[in-house]
Amino acid sequence: MAIFNLGSINIDHIYYVKHLPLPGETLLATDLVTVLGGKGANQSIAAALAGSNVRHIGSFGRRDDWIIRSLSDVGIDTSNINAMQGPSGHAIIYVDATAENSIVLFGGANQQITEAQIDTALAEANEDDWFLLQNETNLGVYAVEMAASRGLKVCYSAAPFDRDLVRAILPFADLLIVNEIEERQIREAGSELSQRLDQIAVVTTFGGKGARYASPNKEFCSPAYSVDAVDTTGAGDTFLGYLLAALDADEAIEIAMQRAMASAALKVSRSGTSRAIPGQAEVSEFIKARGSVDGVDAPIRRHRNVPM
């Protein structure tokens, strides 16, 4: 089994500040870290570190060939990542003293992925594989249509929120992973989208309060582990990568959610993005040491009548 990820590849410039900048305000940063990032790359790295066979589909600026080495070093198949003219995608990230962040994205090479890349990658896919995508690259609609036609299971990370993309991609999704704000945006985007959420499996994250799984026949909450947060950047991507890797390994959804919560807890306890994603052994040791989750239950906001 494998995870095919049509995903963004960014260079993250992370500025640590006392508080997030206000309009018109100039701030002095206390530190600057430049690392590999992007929702797609982070999710691929997390899934690979969790033990999955990950095949990334993406593009980067040809001057940044260190990106390929960084992805290959964690076991990601990079044969469908192309070097393009122009700059790589990048993000300006501000992290404040409470570990909250704000992010500005520039798409760059993430918007230059070709249909040929997608065709070549998915030609090697099987029906028991997963196809993962976000809203940070071009050709998402083309790719998800092809993946679905080949019988792949589709996991959709609908971020950043884009109404038109959600309308086009959500009908193909088997599993949707969003945060609380994104779920609300989808439900408010139209009744047909809200109804679609009630027909598929949806994982909604609530930050430090945990996450909720809801499908037509099951709904439950996974509380968060209590840790001292240093940097929340990339926590959601780490959560998603570990969750999908567990499902790819045929783990029960309850086990998958526990591993995802543990990986996210470890991630937020350290600074950085891709470099701060924990390995599989570390996550297992964390769960062994901490036992059952000791966080506060996330609010379960039911939109359907389903057996618990």
Short mmCIF file of C-alpha atoms in Angstrom, two decimals:
data_model
loop_
_atom_site.label_atom_id
_atom_site.label_comp_id
_atom_site.label_asym_id
_atom_site.label_seq_id
_atom_site.Cartn_x
_atom_site.Cartn_y
_atom_site.Cartn_z
CA MET A 1 0.00 0.00 0.00
CA ALA A 2 1.10 3.58 -0.60
CA ILE A 3 0.10 7.20 -0.12
CA PHE A 4 0.26 9.38 -3.25
CA ASN A 5 0.39 13.00 -2.13
CA LEU A 6 -0.20 15.89 -4.54
CA GLY A 7 1.28 18.40 -2.16
CA SER A 8 2.91 21.78 -1.74
CA ILE A 9 6.62 22.13 -1.09
CA ASN A 10 7.61 25.38 0.61
CA ILE A 11 10.60 26.99 2.20
CA ASP A 12 9.43 28.23 5.59
CA HIS A 13 10.94 31.42 7.00
CA ILE A 14 9.90 31.32 10.67
CA TYR A 15 10.19 34.52 12.70
CA TYR A 16 9.81 34.29 16.47
CA VAL A 17 8.18 37.41 17.90
CA LYS A 18 6.76 38.54 21.24
CA HIS A 19 3.31 38.94 19.72
CA LEU A 20 1.78 38.66 16.26
CA PRO A 21 2.19 41.94 14.32
CA LEU A 22 -0.71 44.37 14.14
CA PRO A 23 -1.54 46.33 10.96
CA GLY A 24 1.13 49.00 10.46
CA GLU A 25 3.31 47.68 13.30
CA THR A 26 7.04 46.99 12.95
CA LEU A 27 8.39 44.24 15.21
CA LEU A 28 11.85 42.97 16.04
CA ALA A 29 12.10 39.19 15.75
CA THR A 30 13.94 37.33 18.48
CA ASP A 31 15.00 34.53 16.11
CA LEU A 32 14.75 33.34 12.50
CA VAL A 33 14.71 29.74 11.27
CA THR A 34 14.55 28.70 7.61
CA VAL A 35 13.42 25.11 6.96
CA LEU A 36 11.55 22.88 4.54
CA GLY A 37 7.78 23.17 4.90
CA GLY A 38 4.47 23.37 3.09
CA LYS A 39 1.36 21.44 4.05
CA GLY A 40 2.05 18.80 1.43
CA ALA A 41 5.71 18.27 2.30
CA ASN A 42 4.99 18.24 6.04
CA GLN A 43 2.22 15.67 5.61
CA SER A 44 4.43 13.48 3.42
CA ILE A 45 7.27 13.66 5.94
CA ALA A 46 4.96 12.78 8.83
CA ALA A 47 3.44 9.84 6.96
CA ALA A 48 6.88 8.57 5.91
CA LEU A 49 8.24 8.86 9.46
CA ALA A 50 5.15 6.95 10.60
CA GLY A 51 6.15 4.07 8.33
CA SER A 52 4.15 4.59 5.13
CA ASN A 53 5.34 4.24 1.55
CA VAL A 54 4.89 7.87 0.45
CA ARG A 55 5.10 9.06 -3.15
CA HIS A 56 5.07 12.84 -3.39
CA ILE A 57 3.88 14.70 -6.49
CA GLY A 58 5.06 18.31 -6.58
CA SER A 59 7.41 20.98 -7.89
CA PHE A 60 10.15 23.26 -6.56
CA GLY A 61 12.50 25.97 -7.85
CA ARG A 62 15.53 24.32 -9.45
CA ARG A 63 17.99 26.32 -7.32
CA ASP A 64 16.68 24.60 -4.19
CA ASP A 65 17.78 21.03 -4.92
CA TRP A 66 18.42 20.48 -1.21
CA ILE A 67 14.66 19.99 -0.97
CA ILE A 68 14.88 16.67 -2.81
CA ARG A 69 17.62 15.46 -0.48
CA SER A 70 15.60 16.43 2.58
CA LEU A 71 12.55 14.48 1.39
CA SER A 72 14.57 11.49 0.23
CA ASP A 73 16.38 11.32 3.57
CA VAL A 74 13.13 10.36 5.33
CA GLY A 75 12.23 7.74 2.73
CA ILE A 76 9.85 9.68 0.46
CA ASP A 77 9.74 8.69 -3.23
CA THR A 78 10.65 11.91 -5.08
CA SER A 79 10.57 10.59 -8.66
CA ASN A 80 7.48 12.67 -9.43
CA ILE A 81 8.81 15.95 -8.02
CA ASN A 82 9.97 18.31 -10.79
CA ALA A 83 12.48 21.16 -10.70
CA MET A 84 10.99 24.28 -12.31
CA GLN A 85 12.16 27.69 -13.44
CA GLY A 86 11.37 30.44 -10.95
CA PRO A 87 11.21 30.37 -7.16
CA SER A 88 10.03 27.61 -4.89
CA GLY A 89 6.90 28.20 -2.88
CA HIS A 90 7.60 29.82 0.44
CA ALA A 91 5.92 30.93 3.62
CA ILE A 92 6.50 33.79 6.04
CA ILE A 93 5.53 32.48 9.47
CA TYR A 94 5.28 34.50 12.68
CA VAL A 95 5.29 32.57 15.97
CA ASP A 96 4.49 34.45 19.17
CA ALA A 97 5.33 33.80 22.83
CA THR A 98 2.18 31.69 23.30
CA ALA A 99 3.13 29.40 20.35
CA GLU A 100 0.37 30.79 18.13
CA ASN A 101 1.22 31.68 14.54
CA SER A 102 0.16 33.59 11.45
CA ILE A 103 1.27 32.62 7.95
CA VAL A 104 1.59 34.28 4.53
CA LEU A 105 2.04 31.93 1.56
CA PHE A 106 3.57 32.42 -1.90
CA GLY A 107 2.71 29.57 -4.27
CA GLY A 108 5.70 29.73 -6.61
CA ALA A 109 6.53 26.36 -8.18
CA ASN A 110 3.58 24.75 -6.40
CA GLN A 111 1.41 26.24 -9.16
CA GLN A 112 3.48 24.69 -11.97
CA ILE A 113 2.70 21.00 -11.49
CA THR A 114 1.89 19.30 -14.82
CA GLU A 115 -0.74 16.79 -15.86
CA ALA A 116 2.07 14.54 -17.08
CA GLN A 117 3.49 14.37 -13.53
CA ILE A 118 0.14 13.29 -12.17
CA ASP A 119 -0.47 10.79 -14.98
CA THR A 120 2.95 9.19 -14.50
CA ALA A 121 2.61 8.95 -10.72
CA LEU A 122 -0.91 7.52 -10.63
CA ALA A 123 -0.13 4.99 -13.36
CA GLU A 124 1.70 3.10 -10.60
CA ALA A 125 -1.16 3.32 -8.08
CA ASN A 126 -3.36 0.46 -6.91
CA GLU A 127 -6.91 0.42 -5.58
CA ASP A 128 -5.76 -0.11 -1.99
CA ASP A 129 -3.64 3.07 -2.09
CA TRP A 130 -4.55 6.50 -0.74
CA PHE A 131 -4.54 9.74 -2.69
CA LEU A 132 -3.95 12.84 -0.55
CA LEU A 133 -4.29 16.48 -1.58
CA GLN A 134 -4.62 19.98 -0.17
CA ASN A 135 -5.54 23.37 -1.69
CA GLU A 136 -1.98 24.70 -2.07
CA THR A 137 -1.16 23.38 -5.58
CA ASN A 138 -2.65 23.61 -9.05
CA LEU A 139 -4.43 20.70 -10.80
CA GLY A 140 -6.12 19.38 -7.67
CA VAL A 141 -9.40 18.78 -9.49
CA TYR A 142 -7.70 17.00 -12.40
CA ALA A 143 -5.71 14.82 -10.02
CA VAL A 144 -8.57 13.82 -7.74
CA GLU A 145 -10.75 12.89 -10.72
CA MET A 146 -7.98 10.64 -12.04
CA ALA A 147 -7.31 9.11 -8.60
CA ALA A 148 -10.99 8.37 -8.06
CA SER A 149 -11.30 6.84 -11.53
CA ARG A 150 -8.48 4.44 -10.64
CA GLY A 151 -10.24 3.42 -7.42
CA LEU A 152 -7.91 5.09 -4.91
CA LYS A 153 -9.25 6.19 -1.55
CA VAL A 154 -9.18 9.99 -1.34
CA CYS A 155 -8.12 12.00 1.72
CA TYR A 156 -8.73 15.74 1.36
CA SER A 157 -7.12 18.39 3.53
CA ALA A 158 -9.31 21.34 2.56
CA ALA A 159 -6.82 24.06 3.49
CA PRO A 160 -6.39 26.85 2.87
CA PHE A 161 -10.15 27.14 2.37
CA ASP A 162 -11.21 27.81 -1.22
CA ARG A 163 -14.94 27.61 -1.94
CA ASP A 164 -14.57 26.69 -5.62
CA LEU A 165 -11.98 23.99 -4.97
CA VAL A 166 -14.01 22.50 -2.14
CA ARG A 167 -17.09 22.33 -4.36
CA ALA A 168 -15.11 20.51 -7.04
CA ILE A 169 -13.05 18.15 -4.86
CA LEU A 170 -15.28 17.23 -1.91
CA PRO A 171 -17.59 14.94 -3.96
CA PHE A 172 -14.58 12.64 -4.52
CA ALA A 173 -13.38 12.58 -0.89
CA ASP A 174 -13.68 9.51 1.32
CA LEU A 175 -11.99 11.21 4.28
CA LEU A 176 -11.93 14.94 4.99
CA ILE A 177 -9.52 16.40 7.55
CA VAL A 178 -10.12 20.01 8.60
CA ASN A 179 -9.88 22.29 11.60
CA GLU A 180 -12.94 23.75 13.30
CA ILE A 181 -12.86 26.95 11.25
CA GLU A 182 -12.55 25.11 7.94
CA GLU A 183 -15.45 22.80 8.78
CA ARG A 184 -17.63 25.79 9.54
CA GLN A 185 -16.58 27.48 6.28
CA ILE A 186 -17.53 24.38 4.31
CA ARG A 187 -20.92 24.07 6.01
CA GLU A 188 -21.64 27.74 5.38
CA ALA A 189 -20.64 27.44 1.71
CA GLY A 190 -23.87 25.70 0.72
CA SER A 191 -26.35 23.04 1.76
CA GLU A 192 -25.01 20.48 -0.73
CA LEU A 193 -21.54 20.72 0.81
CA SER A 194 -22.94 20.46 4.33
CA GLN A 195 -24.89 17.37 3.28
CA ARG A 196 -21.75 15.85 1.78
CA LEU A 197 -19.98 16.17 5.14
CA ASP A 198 -22.69 13.98 6.63
CA GLN A 199 -22.05 11.26 4.03
CA ILE A 200 -18.29 10.74 4.47
CA ALA A 201 -15.74 10.37 7.25
CA VAL A 202 -14.70 13.75 8.67
CA VAL A 203 -11.93 14.44 11.18
CA THR A 204 -12.14 17.89 12.76
CA THR A 205 -9.25 19.17 14.86
CA PHE A 206 -9.68 21.56 17.79
CA GLY A 207 -6.07 22.42 18.60
CA GLY A 208 -5.29 21.80 22.25
CA LYS A 209 -8.78 20.44 22.89
CA GLY A 210 -8.35 17.38 20.68
CA ALA A 211 -10.14 16.10 17.60
CA ARG A 212 -13.44 14.53 16.56
CA TYR A 213 -14.08 11.69 14.13
CA ALA A 214 -17.53 11.52 12.56
CA SER A 215 -18.85 9.18 9.87
CA PRO A 216 -22.35 7.93 9.01
CA ASN A 217 -21.97 5.06 11.52
CA LYS A 218 -19.52 6.25 14.15
CA GLU A 219 -18.63 9.42 16.05
CA PHE A 220 -16.15 9.92 18.88
CA CYS A 221 -13.74 12.43 20.36
CA SER A 222 -10.01 11.99 20.94
CA PRO A 223 -8.78 14.38 23.65
CA ALA A 224 -5.39 16.02 23.33
CA TYR A 225 -2.32 15.10 25.34
CA SER A 226 -1.30 17.86 27.74
CA VAL A 227 2.12 19.32 26.82
CA ASP A 228 3.87 22.66 27.06
CA ALA A 229 3.42 24.15 23.58
CA VAL A 230 6.43 25.86 22.01
CA ASP A 231 5.39 26.12 18.35
CA THR A 232 2.09 24.94 16.85
CA THR A 233 3.24 25.38 13.23
CA GLY A 234 2.83 22.10 11.35
CA ALA A 235 0.93 20.34 14.13
CA GLY A 236 -2.10 19.75 11.93
CA ASP A 237 0.07 18.36 9.13
CA THR A 238 1.83 16.04 11.57
CA PHE A 239 -1.55 14.87 12.88
CA LEU A 240 -2.79 14.19 9.35
CA GLY A 241 0.33 12.33 8.24
CA TYR A 242 0.28 9.99 11.23
CA LEU A 243 -3.47 9.45 10.99
CA LEU A 244 -3.34 8.53 7.31
CA ALA A 245 -0.28 6.33 7.79
CA ALA A 246 -2.11 4.34 10.46
CA LEU A 247 -5.17 3.94 8.24
CA ASP A 248 -2.90 2.93 5.36
CA ALA A 249 -1.57 0.19 7.65
CA ASP A 250 -5.16 -0.97 8.34
CA GLU A 251 -5.20 0.24 11.95
CA ALA A 252 -8.58 0.92 13.54
CA ILE A 253 -9.63 4.56 13.43
CA GLU A 254 -9.44 4.81 17.24
CA ILE A 255 -5.78 3.72 17.18
CA ALA A 256 -5.07 6.00 14.24
CA MET A 257 -6.50 8.99 16.11
CA GLN A 258 -4.46 8.19 19.23
CA ARG A 259 -1.21 8.02 17.25
CA ALA A 260 -2.11 11.23 15.45
CA MET A 261 -2.80 13.03 18.74
CA ALA A 262 0.49 11.80 20.21
CA SER A 263 2.49 12.90 17.17
CA ALA A 264 0.92 16.36 17.24
CA ALA A 265 1.64 16.70 20.96
CA LEU A 266 5.32 15.93 20.37
CA LYS A 267 5.42 18.35 17.45
CA VAL A 268 4.06 21.35 19.37
CA SER A 269 6.51 20.75 22.21
CA ARG A 270 9.43 21.83 19.99
CA SER A 271 10.14 24.65 17.54
CA GLY A 272 10.21 24.35 13.77
CA THR A 273 8.12 22.54 11.18
CA SER A 274 9.38 19.54 9.20
CA ARG A 275 12.49 19.05 11.36
CA ALA A 276 10.33 18.89 14.47
CA ILE A 277 8.06 16.06 13.28
CA PRO A 278 8.65 13.02 15.51
CA GLY A 279 9.60 9.55 14.32
CA GLN A 280 7.51 6.42 14.71
CA ALA A 281 9.51 5.01 17.62
CA GLU A 282 9.31 8.30 19.52
CA VAL A 283 5.53 8.40 19.12
CA SER A 284 5.22 4.81 20.34
CA GLU A 285 7.38 5.55 23.38
CA PHE A 286 5.33 8.67 24.13
CA ILE A 287 2.08 6.69 24.08
CA LYS A 288 3.64 3.96 26.23
CA ALA A 289 4.85 6.52 28.77
CA ARG A 290 1.72 8.63 28.86
CA GLY A 291 -0.89 5.91 28.52
CA SER A 292 -4.41 7.06 27.75
CA VAL A 293 -4.91 10.61 26.61
CA ASP A 294 -5.16 13.04 29.49
CA GLY A 295 -6.45 16.15 27.75
CA VAL A 296 -9.82 17.90 27.88
CA ASP A 297 -12.59 16.49 25.71
CA ALA A 298 -13.07 18.39 22.48
CA PRO A 299 -16.59 19.68 21.98
CA ILE A 300 -18.64 17.29 19.85
CA ARG A 301 -21.01 19.35 17.76
CA ARG A 302 -23.33 16.83 16.18
CA HIS A 303 -24.74 17.60 12.76
CA ARG A 304 -26.28 14.16 12.28
CA ASN A 305 -27.92 11.35 14.18
CA VAL A 306 -25.36 8.56 14.27
CA PRO A 307 -24.67 5.70 16.66
CA MET A 308 -21.74 6.36 18.97
#
